[in-house]
Amino acid sequence: MGAFLLGRDKYILDGIALTVSTAFGVLIANYLGGKVGYGMLGYDQWLGRKVAEKFSLELTTIKDAYLLFHLKYLVALALVGLLALFALSKFIGDKRLRGITVVVFGAIAVYLLLARFEGLKDLSTGFGIFKKVPISETHPPTFDDLWNAFALGLFIAPLFFLRFRPGKVKVQDFMLLGLVLPSLYMIRTWTRFLFIGSMGVALMAGIGLLELYEILSRFDGKKGLALTLGLLVLIPTVDAAFGLEKVAAQRPFMNEHWEKALTWLGENSNKNDVVLAWWDYGHWVTYYARRSPVAQGSPNVAVALYYLGKLNENWAINRGVDYVIVSYYDFLKFGAIVDTARMHPKYNVSENYGLVVLPMVSSVGGALVFRNGGYMVVARPGEEWDVEINVNGHVFAPREVYVEYGGDKIIRPNLAPSESDAYVYINLNYNYAVLMNGNAFNTTLARLFIRPENPYELVYSDGGLIKILRLKHPNVVVKRTGGETLLQFENATGTRLGIWGGFLDNGTMVFKKWYNVEGGLKEFELPPPRLTGL
C-alpha cells in the first residue's frame, strides 16, 4: 500500500490533507476576526449580511460569510472531487482519457455550483450595486490599466500555461493554478482588484519567463546563449523600470492642501456640525476634521443633485448641513457627479453639462495659454481683457470670465460683448482654467466656488484648490459647563422651543416639552435630569 501511495494517488491524498487544512484555517481566521475585526463579508457589514442571505447562511459561530461558505460548501465539494479522482484512477488507466474525464466532470461541477447558488454570478459585482455606479475602480480594467499595472509582465504571463504540457506538469502547478485563476477573474471584474490579482500575475510572469528560457536555451551556439541571457536580464530590468516610473509619477489624492483645510475646519467648527463634501473625501473629513460628513464610502445621489443645483440649500439645511466643501478636484470629477445625479429615478437630469479643466501651458508675451486636448483658452490681461476660446479649431469669445489671484481675490474683467454659451474661470494662483457652458456654470458647485452668495459665507480658501463655505441657518451648539448643559443658538427664529428625547430600550420617549422663549434666543439651559432617565 505504501509503495502504491508513492504514485499519483499520493497527490490526491495530499490534496485531501490540504483541503482539510483550509478548514482549520477558517477556524483560525474566524477567531482572529473576533479579535481584530472581520473583512467586508463580516456579519457586521452590509455586504456580508447580503451574501449570507443570498446563500442561506447563518452567521452565528462563524461570523464571516466567505469563511462559512468555504467551510460549508467549498471544503465539502473539494473533498468529493478528490475522492472522485481517487476512484477514477482505479478504473481508468489511460492518462489522456482520465484528463478528459476530469475536465468534463469539473465543468459539470462548476455548472451545478452556479445553478445551486445563482448569487455566485453576481457576487463579484456586489450583487449589481456597483454596475451602474460611476466609480472607475468598480469597472473592468482597460488595456491602459493593465499596462500601467503589469507592463511587460502582461505579455509574459500567458507563457505560464506552457507548464501544463504533457510530461512537464506537476501537482504544484495545479496548486498555483488555484491562485492564478481567481486572480485573473478578479482582475477581469474590477479595476480595484488589480492589486489583489498582482500576485497571481507576478507568479505567471516569473514562471513564464523561465519557460521562455528553457525554450530558447535549446538553440545551439553562442547566439542562442546570448539571446537567452539577454532576455533574462533585459525583460525584468525593463519591466522594473516601467514600474518604478509609474510609482514615481503617482501622487496621493490626500495632500497637504486637504490636510490643512480639514484641520482648519476641525479647529474652527463645532463638534456636532455636519459637513457636505463629495463622497470621495468623506473619510478624510471624519479623520482630519473629526466632523460628520453627509456622504462617505460610496456615491451619494442626493449630494450630486445638490452640487448640480437640483436640490437647494433648504434640502441641505434639513439634513443639518453646516459647512459645504467645494474644490478644484470636484471639477476634475464633474463627469462622475453628473453621472451619479442621473442615477436618481425621480429627477430627470437631461441637461447638457459641459466642463473641462485646462492647465496653463504658456505665459509668454503676456498671453496666458491654457490647453487640454482640443480645448484651448488664450487670455491677454489688460483694462479690457481679450479672451479667446478655441474648441477643435472653432474660435469664439466667452460671455463671462472670472479671475482668481493674489490669494482669494476674484475679479470679473471687462470683456467685449459675446452671446456665446461659454464661461471661463481662471486661477492664477495654481495656473489652471475651467471652461464651462451655461448649465455647468450655473450649478451650485461652480457658483459656490466662483461667486458665493447668501446664505453661504466663504470661511476658508487656499486660493483655488479647496474652499469651505458656512451655510448660515438656525443652528444649535450643545455645551457642558460644570454640571449644566447649555444650548447656544445661532440665527434663532421663532418664539417657542421644543425639546424631546431620552428614549428607553423599548422605544418609549421619556421627555417632550415646549418652552415659550423670546425671539433671537442666544442660550438656553437644559432642565435637570428627570427620574424617567433623561
Short mmCIF file of N, CA, C and O in Angstrom, two decimals, residues 273-361:
data_model
loop_
_atom_site.label_atom_id
_atom_site.label_comp_id
_atom_site.label_asym_id
_atom_site.label_seq_id
_atom_site.Cartn_x
_atom_site.Cartn_y
_atom_site.Cartn_z
N ASP A 273 -21.28 69.79 14.18
CA ASP A 273 -21.52 70.33 12.84
C ASP A 273 -21.44 69.21 11.80
O ASP A 273 -20.68 68.26 11.94
N VAL A 274 -22.22 69.39 10.75
CA VAL A 274 -22.29 68.43 9.66
C VAL A 274 -21.66 69.05 8.41
O VAL A 274 -21.89 70.22 8.10
N VAL A 275 -20.87 68.25 7.68
CA VAL A 275 -20.12 68.74 6.53
C VAL A 275 -20.59 68.03 5.26
O VAL A 275 -20.71 66.80 5.24
N LEU A 276 -20.85 68.81 4.22
CA LEU A 276 -21.20 68.24 2.92
C LEU A 276 -19.99 68.35 2.01
O LEU A 276 -19.47 69.43 1.77
N ALA A 277 -19.55 67.22 1.51
CA ALA A 277 -18.44 67.16 0.55
C ALA A 277 -18.71 65.98 -0.38
O ALA A 277 -19.55 65.12 -0.08
N TRP A 278 -18.02 65.93 -1.50
CA TRP A 278 -18.16 64.78 -2.39
C TRP A 278 -17.71 63.54 -1.64
O TRP A 278 -16.79 63.59 -0.82
N TRP A 279 -18.34 62.40 -1.93
CA TRP A 279 -18.17 61.21 -1.11
C TRP A 279 -16.72 60.72 -1.05
O TRP A 279 -16.31 60.09 -0.07
N ASP A 280 -15.92 60.99 -2.07
CA ASP A 280 -14.52 60.57 -2.06
C ASP A 280 -13.77 61.13 -0.86
O ASP A 280 -12.76 60.55 -0.42
N TYR A 281 -14.21 62.27 -0.35
CA TYR A 281 -13.48 62.95 0.71
C TYR A 281 -14.15 62.77 2.07
O TYR A 281 -13.70 63.37 3.06
N GLY A 282 -15.21 61.97 2.14
CA GLY A 282 -15.95 61.82 3.38
C GLY A 282 -15.11 61.26 4.52
O GLY A 282 -15.17 61.75 5.65
N HIS A 283 -14.33 60.21 4.23
CA HIS A 283 -13.49 59.63 5.28
C HIS A 283 -12.41 60.62 5.73
O HIS A 283 -12.01 60.61 6.90
N TRP A 284 -11.95 61.46 4.82
CA TRP A 284 -10.95 62.47 5.20
C TRP A 284 -11.56 63.47 6.17
O TRP A 284 -10.91 63.91 7.12
N VAL A 285 -12.81 63.85 5.91
CA VAL A 285 -13.50 64.78 6.81
C VAL A 285 -13.60 64.17 8.20
O VAL A 285 -13.37 64.84 9.22
N THR A 286 -13.94 62.88 8.26
CA THR A 286 -14.05 62.21 9.55
C THR A 286 -12.70 62.15 10.26
O THR A 286 -12.61 62.40 11.47
N TYR A 287 -11.65 61.84 9.51
CA TYR A 287 -10.34 61.62 10.13
C TYR A 287 -9.67 62.94 10.54
O TYR A 287 -9.20 63.07 11.68
N TYR A 288 -9.60 63.89 9.63
CA TYR A 288 -8.84 65.12 9.90
C TYR A 288 -9.66 66.18 10.64
O TYR A 288 -9.14 66.87 11.51
N ALA A 289 -10.93 66.33 10.28
CA ALA A 289 -11.75 67.38 10.89
C ALA A 289 -12.54 66.86 12.08
O ALA A 289 -13.04 67.65 12.88
N ARG A 290 -12.68 65.53 12.18
CA ARG A 290 -13.49 64.93 13.24
C ARG A 290 -14.93 65.45 13.20
O ARG A 290 -15.55 65.72 14.22
N ARG A 291 -15.45 65.58 11.98
CA ARG A 291 -16.82 66.04 11.79
C ARG A 291 -17.58 65.00 10.98
O ARG A 291 -16.99 64.18 10.28
N SER A 292 -18.90 65.07 11.07
CA SER A 292 -19.75 64.10 10.38
C SER A 292 -20.00 64.54 8.94
O SER A 292 -20.57 65.62 8.73
N PRO A 293 -19.62 63.73 7.95
CA PRO A 293 -19.92 64.07 6.55
C PRO A 293 -21.28 63.52 6.13
O PRO A 293 -21.76 62.53 6.69
N VAL A 294 -21.88 64.16 5.15
CA VAL A 294 -23.15 63.66 4.62
C VAL A 294 -22.92 62.38 3.83
O VAL A 294 -23.74 61.46 3.85
N ALA A 295 -21.80 62.30 3.13
CA ALA A 295 -21.53 61.13 2.28
C ALA A 295 -20.10 60.69 2.46
O ALA A 295 -19.17 61.51 2.53
N GLN A 296 -19.91 59.37 2.53
CA GLN A 296 -18.57 58.80 2.57
C GLN A 296 -18.64 57.33 2.18
O GLN A 296 -19.63 56.66 2.45
N GLY A 297 -17.61 56.85 1.51
CA GLY A 297 -17.52 55.43 1.21
C GLY A 297 -18.21 54.98 -0.05
O GLY A 297 -17.81 53.98 -0.64
N SER A 298 -19.23 55.68 -0.50
CA SER A 298 -19.93 55.28 -1.72
C SER A 298 -20.66 56.49 -2.29
O SER A 298 -20.97 57.44 -1.55
N PRO A 299 -20.95 56.49 -3.59
CA PRO A 299 -21.60 57.65 -4.22
C PRO A 299 -22.93 57.99 -3.56
O PRO A 299 -23.70 57.09 -3.19
N ASN A 300 -23.18 59.27 -3.42
CA ASN A 300 -24.43 59.76 -2.83
C ASN A 300 -25.16 60.57 -3.88
O ASN A 300 -24.71 61.65 -4.28
N VAL A 301 -26.29 60.05 -4.34
CA VAL A 301 -27.04 60.71 -5.42
C VAL A 301 -27.52 62.08 -4.98
O VAL A 301 -27.50 63.04 -5.76
N ALA A 302 -27.97 62.20 -3.74
CA ALA A 302 -28.50 63.48 -3.26
C ALA A 302 -27.43 64.56 -3.26
O ALA A 302 -27.69 65.71 -3.64
N VAL A 303 -26.21 64.22 -2.85
CA VAL A 303 -25.11 65.19 -2.86
C VAL A 303 -24.81 65.62 -4.29
O VAL A 303 -24.57 66.81 -4.57
N ALA A 304 -24.83 64.67 -5.22
CA ALA A 304 -24.61 65.01 -6.63
C ALA A 304 -25.69 65.96 -7.14
O ALA A 304 -25.40 66.94 -7.83
N LEU A 305 -26.95 65.69 -6.80
CA LEU A 305 -28.05 66.57 -7.20
C LEU A 305 -27.89 67.96 -6.58
O LEU A 305 -28.19 68.98 -7.22
N TYR A 306 -27.41 68.00 -5.35
CA TYR A 306 -27.18 69.29 -4.69
C TYR A 306 -26.10 70.08 -5.42
O TYR A 306 -26.26 71.28 -5.68
N TYR A 307 -25.01 69.43 -5.76
CA TYR A 307 -23.93 70.14 -6.47
C TYR A 307 -24.40 70.66 -7.82
O TYR A 307 -23.91 71.70 -8.29
N LEU A 308 -25.33 69.97 -8.45
CA LEU A 308 -25.85 70.43 -9.75
C LEU A 308 -26.94 71.48 -9.59
O LEU A 308 -27.36 72.08 -10.59
N GLY A 309 -27.42 71.68 -8.37
CA GLY A 309 -28.47 72.68 -8.15
C GLY A 309 -29.88 72.11 -8.23
O GLY A 309 -30.85 72.86 -8.17
N LYS A 310 -30.00 70.78 -8.36
CA LYS A 310 -31.32 70.16 -8.38
C LYS A 310 -31.94 70.12 -6.99
O LYS A 310 -33.15 70.04 -6.84
N LEU A 311 -31.11 70.10 -5.97
CA LEU A 311 -31.54 70.25 -4.58
C LEU A 311 -30.90 71.52 -4.05
O LEU A 311 -29.70 71.75 -4.25
N ASN A 312 -31.68 72.35 -3.36
CA ASN A 312 -31.15 73.64 -2.93
C ASN A 312 -30.71 73.63 -1.48
O ASN A 312 -30.67 72.58 -0.83
N GLU A 313 -30.43 74.84 -0.95
CA GLU A 313 -29.93 74.94 0.42
C GLU A 313 -30.95 74.49 1.45
O GLU A 313 -30.59 74.08 2.56
N ASN A 314 -32.24 74.55 1.13
CA ASN A 314 -33.25 74.07 2.09
C ASN A 314 -33.10 72.57 2.33
O ASN A 314 -33.28 72.09 3.46
N TRP A 315 -32.80 71.84 1.26
CA TRP A 315 -32.53 70.42 1.44
C TRP A 315 -31.32 70.22 2.35
O TRP A 315 -31.34 69.36 3.25
N ALA A 316 -30.26 71.00 2.13
CA ALA A 316 -29.05 70.87 2.95
C ALA A 316 -29.34 71.23 4.41
O ALA A 316 -28.86 70.55 5.33
N ILE A 317 -30.13 72.27 4.62
CA ILE A 317 -30.46 72.68 5.99
C ILE A 317 -31.25 71.58 6.68
O ILE A 317 -31.02 71.27 7.86
N ASN A 318 -32.20 70.98 5.96
CA ASN A 318 -32.98 69.90 6.55
C ASN A 318 -32.12 68.69 6.89
O ASN A 318 -32.52 67.87 7.73
N ARG A 319 -30.98 68.55 6.23
CA ARG A 319 -30.05 67.46 6.56
C ARG A 319 -29.08 67.88 7.65
O ARG A 319 -28.19 67.13 8.02
N GLY A 320 -29.20 69.10 8.14
CA GLY A 320 -28.33 69.57 9.20
C GLY A 320 -26.98 70.06 8.74
O GLY A 320 -26.05 70.21 9.56
N VAL A 321 -26.81 70.33 7.45
CA VAL A 321 -25.51 70.72 6.91
C VAL A 321 -25.12 72.11 7.43
O VAL A 321 -25.90 73.06 7.34
N ASP A 322 -23.91 72.20 7.95
CA ASP A 322 -23.38 73.47 8.44
C ASP A 322 -22.27 74.01 7.55
O ASP A 322 -22.10 75.23 7.45
N TYR A 323 -21.51 73.12 6.92
CA TYR A 323 -20.41 73.54 6.06
C TYR A 323 -20.45 72.75 4.75
O TYR A 323 -20.78 71.56 4.74
N VAL A 324 -20.10 73.44 3.68
CA VAL A 324 -20.04 72.83 2.36
C VAL A 324 -18.63 73.00 1.82
O VAL A 324 -18.07 74.11 1.87
N ILE A 325 -18.06 71.92 1.31
CA ILE A 325 -16.72 71.96 0.73
C ILE A 325 -16.84 71.84 -0.78
O ILE A 325 -17.50 70.93 -1.30
N VAL A 326 -16.21 72.77 -1.50
CA VAL A 326 -16.10 72.69 -2.96
C VAL A 326 -14.62 72.81 -3.29
O VAL A 326 -13.86 73.48 -2.59
N SER A 327 -14.21 72.14 -4.37
CA SER A 327 -12.78 72.09 -4.64
C SER A 327 -12.48 71.98 -6.13
O SER A 327 -13.35 71.62 -6.94
N TYR A 328 -11.26 72.27 -6.45
CA TYR A 328 -10.73 72.06 -7.80
C TYR A 328 -10.88 70.60 -8.21
O TYR A 328 -11.17 70.29 -9.36
N TYR A 329 -10.74 69.70 -7.24
CA TYR A 329 -10.84 68.27 -7.52
C TYR A 329 -12.27 67.88 -7.89
O TYR A 329 -12.47 66.89 -8.61
N ASP A 330 -13.26 68.63 -7.41
CA ASP A 330 -14.65 68.38 -7.82
C ASP A 330 -14.83 68.67 -9.30
O ASP A 330 -15.62 68.00 -9.98
N PHE A 331 -14.14 69.69 -9.81
CA PHE A 331 -14.20 69.98 -11.25
C PHE A 331 -13.63 68.80 -12.04
O PHE A 331 -14.15 68.44 -13.10
N LEU A 332 -12.55 68.20 -11.53
CA LEU A 332 -11.97 67.05 -12.22
C LEU A 332 -12.92 65.85 -12.21
O LEU A 332 -12.88 65.02 -13.11
N LYS A 333 -13.77 65.78 -11.20
CA LYS A 333 -14.73 64.67 -11.08
C LYS A 333 -16.12 65.07 -11.55
O LYS A 333 -17.10 64.36 -11.26
N PHE A 334 -16.23 66.16 -12.28
CA PHE A 334 -17.55 66.68 -12.63
C PHE A 334 -18.37 65.67 -13.43
O PHE A 334 -19.58 65.54 -13.24
N GLY A 335 -17.73 64.95 -14.32
CA GLY A 335 -18.44 63.94 -15.09
C GLY A 335 -19.07 62.88 -14.20
O GLY A 335 -20.21 62.45 -14.42
N ALA A 336 -18.34 62.45 -13.16
CA ALA A 336 -18.87 61.46 -12.22
C ALA A 336 -20.02 62.03 -11.41
O ALA A 336 -20.98 61.33 -11.08
N ILE A 337 -19.95 63.33 -11.09
CA ILE A 337 -21.04 63.98 -10.35
C ILE A 337 -22.31 63.97 -11.19
O ILE A 337 -23.41 63.63 -10.70
N VAL A 338 -22.19 64.31 -12.46
CA VAL A 338 -23.36 64.31 -13.35
C VAL A 338 -23.91 62.89 -13.51
O VAL A 338 -25.13 62.67 -13.42
N ASP A 339 -23.03 61.92 -13.73
CA ASP A 339 -23.48 60.54 -13.90
C ASP A 339 -24.17 60.02 -12.65
O ASP A 339 -25.15 59.27 -12.72
N THR A 340 -23.65 60.39 -11.48
CA THR A 340 -24.27 59.97 -10.22
C THR A 340 -25.66 60.58 -10.07
O THR A 340 -26.61 59.90 -9.67
N ALA A 341 -25.79 61.87 -10.39
CA ALA A 341 -27.09 62.53 -10.28
C ALA A 341 -28.11 61.89 -11.21
O ALA A 341 -29.30 61.79 -10.88
N ARG A 342 -27.68 61.43 -12.35
CA ARG A 342 -28.60 60.82 -13.31
C ARG A 342 -29.09 59.45 -12.87
O ARG A 342 -30.00 58.89 -13.49
N MET A 343 -28.53 58.91 -11.79
CA MET A 343 -29.00 57.63 -11.28
C MET A 343 -30.33 57.76 -10.54
O MET A 343 -31.00 56.75 -10.32
N HIS A 344 -30.69 58.97 -10.13
CA HIS A 344 -31.91 59.15 -9.35
C HIS A 344 -33.13 58.96 -10.24
O HIS A 344 -33.24 59.58 -11.30
N PRO A 345 -34.07 58.10 -9.85
CA PRO A 345 -35.23 57.83 -10.72
C PRO A 345 -36.23 58.98 -10.79
O PRO A 345 -37.01 59.08 -11.74
N LYS A 346 -36.21 59.89 -9.80
CA LYS A 346 -37.20 60.95 -9.73
C LYS A 346 -36.80 62.17 -10.55
O LYS A 346 -37.62 62.78 -11.23
N TYR A 347 -35.51 62.52 -10.50
CA TYR A 347 -35.05 63.73 -11.17
C TYR A 347 -34.56 63.40 -12.58
O TYR A 347 -33.72 62.54 -12.76
N ASN A 348 -35.11 64.10 -13.53
CA ASN A 348 -34.71 63.89 -14.92
C ASN A 348 -33.56 64.84 -15.25
O ASN A 348 -33.77 65.97 -15.69
N VAL A 349 -32.36 64.38 -15.01
CA VAL A 349 -31.17 65.21 -15.26
C VAL A 349 -30.79 65.03 -16.72
O VAL A 349 -29.98 64.17 -17.08
N SER A 350 -31.40 65.84 -17.56
CA SER A 350 -31.21 65.69 -19.01
C SER A 350 -30.40 66.84 -19.62
O SER A 350 -30.14 66.84 -20.82
N GLU A 351 -30.02 67.82 -18.80
CA GLU A 351 -29.26 68.94 -19.32
C GLU A 351 -27.90 68.50 -19.86
O GLU A 351 -27.33 67.51 -19.39
N ASN A 352 -27.41 69.27 -20.79
CA ASN A 352 -26.08 69.02 -21.34
C ASN A 352 -25.07 69.86 -20.56
O ASN A 352 -25.00 71.08 -20.73
N TYR A 353 -24.33 69.21 -19.69
CA TYR A 353 -23.33 69.91 -18.88
C TYR A 353 -21.96 69.79 -19.56
O TYR A 353 -21.51 68.68 -19.86
N GLY A 354 -21.34 70.92 -19.77
CA GLY A 354 -20.01 70.92 -20.36
C GLY A 354 -19.01 71.59 -19.45
O GLY A 354 -19.19 72.77 -19.09
N LEU A 355 -17.99 70.89 -19.04
CA LEU A 355 -16.96 71.46 -18.15
C LEU A 355 -15.65 70.73 -18.41
O LEU A 355 -15.61 69.50 -18.43
N VAL A 356 -14.59 71.49 -18.60
CA VAL A 356 -13.27 70.90 -18.81
C VAL A 356 -12.24 71.76 -18.09
O VAL A 356 -12.32 72.99 -18.09
N VAL A 357 -11.30 71.10 -17.40
CA VAL A 357 -10.22 71.79 -16.69
C VAL A 357 -9.00 71.83 -17.60
O VAL A 357 -8.60 70.81 -18.17
N LEU A 358 -8.41 73.03 -17.74
CA LEU A 358 -7.28 73.23 -18.65
C LEU A 358 -6.08 73.75 -17.87
O LEU A 358 -6.16 74.85 -17.29
N PRO A 359 -4.98 73.03 -17.80
CA PRO A 359 -3.78 73.56 -17.15
C PRO A 359 -3.11 74.63 -18.02
O PRO A 359 -3.25 74.61 -19.25
N MET A 360 -2.40 75.54 -17.38
CA MET A 360 -1.65 76.56 -18.13
C MET A 360 -0.44 75.91 -18.78
O MET A 360 0.32 75.20 -18.13
N VAL A 361 -0.25 76.18 -20.06
CA VAL A 361 0.88 75.60 -20.79
C VAL A 361 1.87 76.68 -21.23
O VAL A 361 3.00 76.35 -21.61
#
